[in-house]
Short mmCIF file of C-alpha atoms in Angstrom, two decimals:
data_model
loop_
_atom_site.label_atom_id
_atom_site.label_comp_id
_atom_site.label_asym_id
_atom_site.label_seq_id
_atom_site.Cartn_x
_atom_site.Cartn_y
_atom_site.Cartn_z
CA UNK A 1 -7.80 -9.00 -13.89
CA UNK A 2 -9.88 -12.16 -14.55
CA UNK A 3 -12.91 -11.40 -13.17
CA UNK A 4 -16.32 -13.65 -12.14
CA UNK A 5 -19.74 -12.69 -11.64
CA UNK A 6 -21.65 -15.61 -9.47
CA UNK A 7 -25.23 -15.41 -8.91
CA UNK A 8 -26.04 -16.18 -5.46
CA UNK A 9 -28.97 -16.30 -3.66
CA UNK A 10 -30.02 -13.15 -1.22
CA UNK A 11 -30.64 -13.89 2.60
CA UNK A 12 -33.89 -11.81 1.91
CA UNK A 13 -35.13 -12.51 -1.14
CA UNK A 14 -36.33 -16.37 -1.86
CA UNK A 15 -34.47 -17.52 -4.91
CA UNK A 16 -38.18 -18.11 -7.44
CA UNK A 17 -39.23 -14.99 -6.55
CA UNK A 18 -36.01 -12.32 -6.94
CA UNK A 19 -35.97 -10.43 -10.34
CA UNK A 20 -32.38 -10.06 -11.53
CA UNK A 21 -33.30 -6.27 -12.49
CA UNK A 22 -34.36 -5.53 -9.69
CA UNK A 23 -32.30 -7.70 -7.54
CA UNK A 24 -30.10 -5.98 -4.48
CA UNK A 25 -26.30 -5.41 -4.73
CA UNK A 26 -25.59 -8.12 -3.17
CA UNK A 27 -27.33 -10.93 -5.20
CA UNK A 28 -23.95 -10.47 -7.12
CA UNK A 29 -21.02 -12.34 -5.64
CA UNK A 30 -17.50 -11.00 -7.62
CA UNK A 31 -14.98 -13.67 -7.55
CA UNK A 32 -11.38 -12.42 -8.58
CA UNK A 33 -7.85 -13.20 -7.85
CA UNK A 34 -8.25 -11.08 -4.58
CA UNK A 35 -10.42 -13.35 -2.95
CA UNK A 36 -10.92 -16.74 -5.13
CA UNK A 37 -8.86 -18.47 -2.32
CA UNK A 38 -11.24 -17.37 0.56
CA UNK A 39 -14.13 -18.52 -0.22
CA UNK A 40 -14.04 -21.31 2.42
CA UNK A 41 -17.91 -23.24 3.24
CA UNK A 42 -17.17 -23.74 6.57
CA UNK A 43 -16.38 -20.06 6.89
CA UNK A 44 -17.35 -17.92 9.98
CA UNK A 45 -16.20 -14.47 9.08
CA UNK A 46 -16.72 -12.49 5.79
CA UNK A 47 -14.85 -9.51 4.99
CA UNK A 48 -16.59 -7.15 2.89
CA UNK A 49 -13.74 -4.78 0.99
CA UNK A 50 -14.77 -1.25 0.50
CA UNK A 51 -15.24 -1.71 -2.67
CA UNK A 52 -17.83 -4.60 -2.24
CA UNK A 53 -15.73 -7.90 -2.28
CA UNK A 54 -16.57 -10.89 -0.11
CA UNK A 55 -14.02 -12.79 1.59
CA UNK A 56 -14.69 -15.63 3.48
CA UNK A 57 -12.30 -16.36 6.18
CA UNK A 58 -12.36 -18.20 9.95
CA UNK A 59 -11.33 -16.82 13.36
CA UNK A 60 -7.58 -16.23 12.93
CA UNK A 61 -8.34 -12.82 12.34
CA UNK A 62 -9.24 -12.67 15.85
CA UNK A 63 -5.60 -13.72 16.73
CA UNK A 64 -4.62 -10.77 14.08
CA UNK A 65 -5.94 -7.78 15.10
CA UNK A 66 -7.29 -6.70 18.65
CA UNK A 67 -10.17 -4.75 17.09
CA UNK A 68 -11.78 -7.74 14.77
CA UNK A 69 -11.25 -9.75 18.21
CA UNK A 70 -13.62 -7.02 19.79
CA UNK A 71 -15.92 -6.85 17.39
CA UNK A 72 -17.01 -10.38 17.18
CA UNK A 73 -17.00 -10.68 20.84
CA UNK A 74 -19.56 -8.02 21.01
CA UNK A 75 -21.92 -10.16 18.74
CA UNK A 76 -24.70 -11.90 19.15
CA UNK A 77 -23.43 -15.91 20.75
CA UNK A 78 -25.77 -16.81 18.50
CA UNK A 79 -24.84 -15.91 15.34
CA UNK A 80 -22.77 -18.50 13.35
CA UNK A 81 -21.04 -16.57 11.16
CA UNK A 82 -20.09 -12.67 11.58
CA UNK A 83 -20.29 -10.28 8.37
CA UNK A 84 -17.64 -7.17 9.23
CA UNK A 85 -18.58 -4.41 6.04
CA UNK A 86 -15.74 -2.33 5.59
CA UNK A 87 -16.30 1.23 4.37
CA UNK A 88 -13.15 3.29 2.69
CA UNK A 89 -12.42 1.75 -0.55
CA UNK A 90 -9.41 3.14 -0.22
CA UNK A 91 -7.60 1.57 2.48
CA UNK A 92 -9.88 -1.30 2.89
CA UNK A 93 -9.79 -1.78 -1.03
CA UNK A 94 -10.02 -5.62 -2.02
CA UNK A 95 -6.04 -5.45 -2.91
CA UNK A 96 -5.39 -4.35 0.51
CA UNK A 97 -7.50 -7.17 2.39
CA UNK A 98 -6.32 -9.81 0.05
CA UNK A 99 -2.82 -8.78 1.11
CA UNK A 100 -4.16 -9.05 4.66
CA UNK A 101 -5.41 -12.20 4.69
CA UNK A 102 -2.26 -13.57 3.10
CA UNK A 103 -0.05 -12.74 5.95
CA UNK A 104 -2.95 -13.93 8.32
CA UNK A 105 -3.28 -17.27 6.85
CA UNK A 106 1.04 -17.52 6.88
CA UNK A 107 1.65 -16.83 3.25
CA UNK A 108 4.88 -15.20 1.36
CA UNK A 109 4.59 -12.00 1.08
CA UNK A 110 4.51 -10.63 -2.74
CA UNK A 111 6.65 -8.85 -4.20
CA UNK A 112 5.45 -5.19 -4.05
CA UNK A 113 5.37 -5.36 -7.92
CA UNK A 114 2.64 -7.80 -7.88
CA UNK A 115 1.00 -5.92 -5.25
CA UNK A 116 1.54 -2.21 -5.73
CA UNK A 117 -1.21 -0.91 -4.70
CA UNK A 118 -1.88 -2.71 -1.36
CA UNK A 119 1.41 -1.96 -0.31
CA UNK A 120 0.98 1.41 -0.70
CA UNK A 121 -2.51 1.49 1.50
CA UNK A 122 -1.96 -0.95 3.46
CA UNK A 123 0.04 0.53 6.59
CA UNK A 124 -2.81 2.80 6.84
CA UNK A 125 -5.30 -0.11 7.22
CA UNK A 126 -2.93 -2.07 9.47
CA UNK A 127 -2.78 0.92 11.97
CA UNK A 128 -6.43 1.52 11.74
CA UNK A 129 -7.09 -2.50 12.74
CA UNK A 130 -4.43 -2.35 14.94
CA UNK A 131 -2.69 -5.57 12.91
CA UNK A 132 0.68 -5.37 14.59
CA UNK A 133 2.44 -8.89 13.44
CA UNK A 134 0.76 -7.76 10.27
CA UNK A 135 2.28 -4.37 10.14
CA UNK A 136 5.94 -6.18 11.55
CA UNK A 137 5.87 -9.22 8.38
CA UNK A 138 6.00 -6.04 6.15
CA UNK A 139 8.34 -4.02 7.59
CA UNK A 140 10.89 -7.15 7.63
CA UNK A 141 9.89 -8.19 3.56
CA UNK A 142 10.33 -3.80 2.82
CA UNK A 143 13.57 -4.49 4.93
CA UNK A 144 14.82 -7.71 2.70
CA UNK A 145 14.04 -5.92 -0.35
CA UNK A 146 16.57 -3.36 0.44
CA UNK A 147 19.49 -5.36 1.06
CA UNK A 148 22.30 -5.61 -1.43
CA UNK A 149 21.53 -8.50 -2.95
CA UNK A 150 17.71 -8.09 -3.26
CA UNK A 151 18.09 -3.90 -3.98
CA UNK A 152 16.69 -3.82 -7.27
CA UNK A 153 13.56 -1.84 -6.06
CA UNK A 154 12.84 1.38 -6.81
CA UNK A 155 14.20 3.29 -4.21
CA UNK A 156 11.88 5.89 -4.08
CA UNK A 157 8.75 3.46 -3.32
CA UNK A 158 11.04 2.27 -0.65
CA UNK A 159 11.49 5.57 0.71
CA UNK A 160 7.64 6.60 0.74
CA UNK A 161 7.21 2.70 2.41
CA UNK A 162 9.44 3.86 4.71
CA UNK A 163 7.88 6.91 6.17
CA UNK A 164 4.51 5.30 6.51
CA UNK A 165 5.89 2.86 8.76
CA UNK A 166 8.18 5.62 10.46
CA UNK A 167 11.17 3.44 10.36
CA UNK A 168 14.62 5.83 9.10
CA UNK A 169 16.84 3.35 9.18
CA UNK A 170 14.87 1.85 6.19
CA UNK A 171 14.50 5.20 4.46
CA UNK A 172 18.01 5.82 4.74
CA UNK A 173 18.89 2.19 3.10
CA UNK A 174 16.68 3.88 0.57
CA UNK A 175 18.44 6.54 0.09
CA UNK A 176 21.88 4.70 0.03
CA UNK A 177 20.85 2.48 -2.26
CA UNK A 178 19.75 5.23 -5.27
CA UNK A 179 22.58 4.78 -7.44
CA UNK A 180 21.96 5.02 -10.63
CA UNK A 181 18.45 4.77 -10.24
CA UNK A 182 16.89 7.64 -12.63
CA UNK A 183 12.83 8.39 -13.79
CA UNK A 184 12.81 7.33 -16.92
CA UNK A 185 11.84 9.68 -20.21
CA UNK A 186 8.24 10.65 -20.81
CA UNK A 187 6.95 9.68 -24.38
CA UNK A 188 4.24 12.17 -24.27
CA UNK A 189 4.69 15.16 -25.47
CA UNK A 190 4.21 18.65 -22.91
CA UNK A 191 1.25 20.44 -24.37
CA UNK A 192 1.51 23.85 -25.71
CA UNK A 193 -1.59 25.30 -23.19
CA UNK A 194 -1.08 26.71 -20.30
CA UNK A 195 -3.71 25.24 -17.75
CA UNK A 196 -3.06 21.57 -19.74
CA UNK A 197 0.71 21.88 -19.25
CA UNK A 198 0.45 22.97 -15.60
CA UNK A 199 -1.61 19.85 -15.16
CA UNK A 200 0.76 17.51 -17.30
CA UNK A 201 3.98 19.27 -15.02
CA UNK A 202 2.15 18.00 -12.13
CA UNK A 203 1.10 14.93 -13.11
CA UNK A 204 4.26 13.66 -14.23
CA UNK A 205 7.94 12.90 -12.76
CA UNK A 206 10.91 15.34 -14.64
CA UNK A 207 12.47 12.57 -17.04
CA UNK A 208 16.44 11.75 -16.34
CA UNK A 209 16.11 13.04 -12.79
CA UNK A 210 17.74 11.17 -10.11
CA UNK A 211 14.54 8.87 -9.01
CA UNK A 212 14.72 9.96 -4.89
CA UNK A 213 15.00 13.40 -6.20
CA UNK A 214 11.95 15.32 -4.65
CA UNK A 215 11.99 18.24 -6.84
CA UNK A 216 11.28 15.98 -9.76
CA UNK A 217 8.48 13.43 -8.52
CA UNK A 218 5.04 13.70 -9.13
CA UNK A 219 2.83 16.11 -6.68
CA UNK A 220 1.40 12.35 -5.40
CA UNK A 221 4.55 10.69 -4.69
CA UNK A 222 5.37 14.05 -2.59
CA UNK A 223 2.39 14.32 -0.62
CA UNK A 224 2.75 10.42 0.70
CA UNK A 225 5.78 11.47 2.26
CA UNK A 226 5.76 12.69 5.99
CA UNK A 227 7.02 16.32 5.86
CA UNK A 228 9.93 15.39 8.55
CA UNK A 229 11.06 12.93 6.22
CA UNK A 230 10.95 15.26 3.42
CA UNK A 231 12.63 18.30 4.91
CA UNK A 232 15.66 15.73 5.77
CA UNK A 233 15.94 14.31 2.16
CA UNK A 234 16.01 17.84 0.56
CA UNK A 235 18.46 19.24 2.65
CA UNK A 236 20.52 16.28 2.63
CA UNK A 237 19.99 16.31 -1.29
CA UNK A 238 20.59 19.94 -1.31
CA UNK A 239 24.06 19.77 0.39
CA UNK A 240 25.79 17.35 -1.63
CA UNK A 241 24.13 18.09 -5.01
CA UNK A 242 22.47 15.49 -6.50
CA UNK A 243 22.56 17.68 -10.25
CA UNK A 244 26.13 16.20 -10.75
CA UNK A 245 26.84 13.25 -12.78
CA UNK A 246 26.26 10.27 -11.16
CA UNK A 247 29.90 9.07 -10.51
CA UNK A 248 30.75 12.24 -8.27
CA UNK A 249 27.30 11.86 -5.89
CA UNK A 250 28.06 9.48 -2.71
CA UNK A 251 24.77 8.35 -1.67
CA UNK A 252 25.83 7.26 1.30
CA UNK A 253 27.14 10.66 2.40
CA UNK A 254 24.13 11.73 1.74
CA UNK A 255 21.54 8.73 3.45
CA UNK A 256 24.15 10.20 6.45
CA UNK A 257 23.15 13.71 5.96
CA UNK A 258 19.76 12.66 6.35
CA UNK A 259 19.56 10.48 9.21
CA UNK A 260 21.06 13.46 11.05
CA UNK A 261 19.02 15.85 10.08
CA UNK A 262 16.23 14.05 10.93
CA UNK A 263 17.22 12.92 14.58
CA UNK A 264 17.93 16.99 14.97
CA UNK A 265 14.28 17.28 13.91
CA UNK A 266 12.93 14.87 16.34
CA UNK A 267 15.11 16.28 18.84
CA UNK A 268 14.27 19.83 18.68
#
């Protein structure tokens, strides 16, 4: 990631007299490709990521999310500009705001390739800010991406997507859509002890296993998913047995198998 340091001056601290050694944190202003197109002058909101990135940004965000709206009400009329610090830099990580502010400001949205790791935290943020046209311009791009002609996504990210926005009907798209889609073989070899191989089974996805197959992802990719979600799949996987060569599995018997176990589930 191409990365800039910018020295800026501190509210506190008069430029002549600050020693860079002993200057505070935020004397240091990171510019990156997260947030080199929000750093607006006129700005009257900056987003601080959890991970200490500054975005500048103007009231829209009032317009996104019901709890910025709040918060700025509830400031001081005479402030200018409002300074909102977020604190998990997890789901408020820079990735995840520049993805944010996108949508906000009416952008595409990427491709989850070029934005992995937002999409993956990002439903959590959306639901904690209460971002709801947010939260809907992802559902319909995770949506597209699973159509026919745009399917070549890993079905299994779709599937996890899927379950953090509680929406089956994606999930079993997912599903239906596996085809031929496998993990692919580990290079690196298993070590021989017992405690490192434990760790290395655990780490990593079995190789040449059918890719929604949750017996063979990593211990991560299994705890994202909601445990309805995954009681459904492995039964529904179970049934029709997804061990057979891939011209004899119907993945849309079993996307079927799913969706009705999981409405029994919900029904119960």
């Amino acid at each position: 990631m191409n990365t800039t340091a910018i020295r800026i001056q501190h509210r506190d601290v008069p430029h002549a007299q600050c020693d860079l050694d002993e200057a505070p944190k935020s004397f240091f202003l990171v510019i990156d490709g997260t947030n080199r197109a929000y750093q607006f002058e006129d700005s009257d909101v900056t987003l601080i990521s959890g991970d200490d990135v500054h975005f500048d940004s103007i009231r829209i965000l009032m317009a996104a999310s019901c709890v910025f709206r709040d918060l700025f009400l509830v400031g001081s009329k005479d402030d200018k500009t409002h300074e909102v610090r977020l604190i998990d830099p997890e789901i408020e990580h820079r990735e995840v705001i520049s993805l944010f502010l996108v949508i906000c400001y009416g952008g595409p949205v990427p491709h989850y390739h070029d934005r992995h790791l937002a999409f993956k935290r990002s439903t959590r943020f959306l639901d904690k800010w209460d971002c709801k046209q947010a939260k809907e311009s992802l559902r319909t791009a995770l949506y597209a991406w699973t159509t026919p002609d745009l399917g070549r996504l890993q079905p299994s990210f779709v599937f996890a997507m899927a379950t953090f926005n509680d929406e089956p009907a994606s999930a079993k798209r997912a599903i239906s859509s596996t085809g031929k889609w496998y993990f692919p073989s580990i290079k690196e070899a298993a070590p021989d002890h017992c405690e490192a191989k434990g760790k290395f089974t655990a780490t990593y996805h079995l190789p040449d296993r059918c890719a929604i197959d949750l017996s063979a992802c990593t211990f991560e990719q299994f705890k994202e998913i909601a445990d309805g979600y995954k009681f459904a799949l492995l039964r529904a996987t179970g049934q029709h047995e997804i061990g057979k060569p891939p011209t004899e599995i119907s993945w849309t018997e079993i996307a079927d198998t799913f969706a009705i176990t999981l409405e029994a589930i919900r029904g119960r």
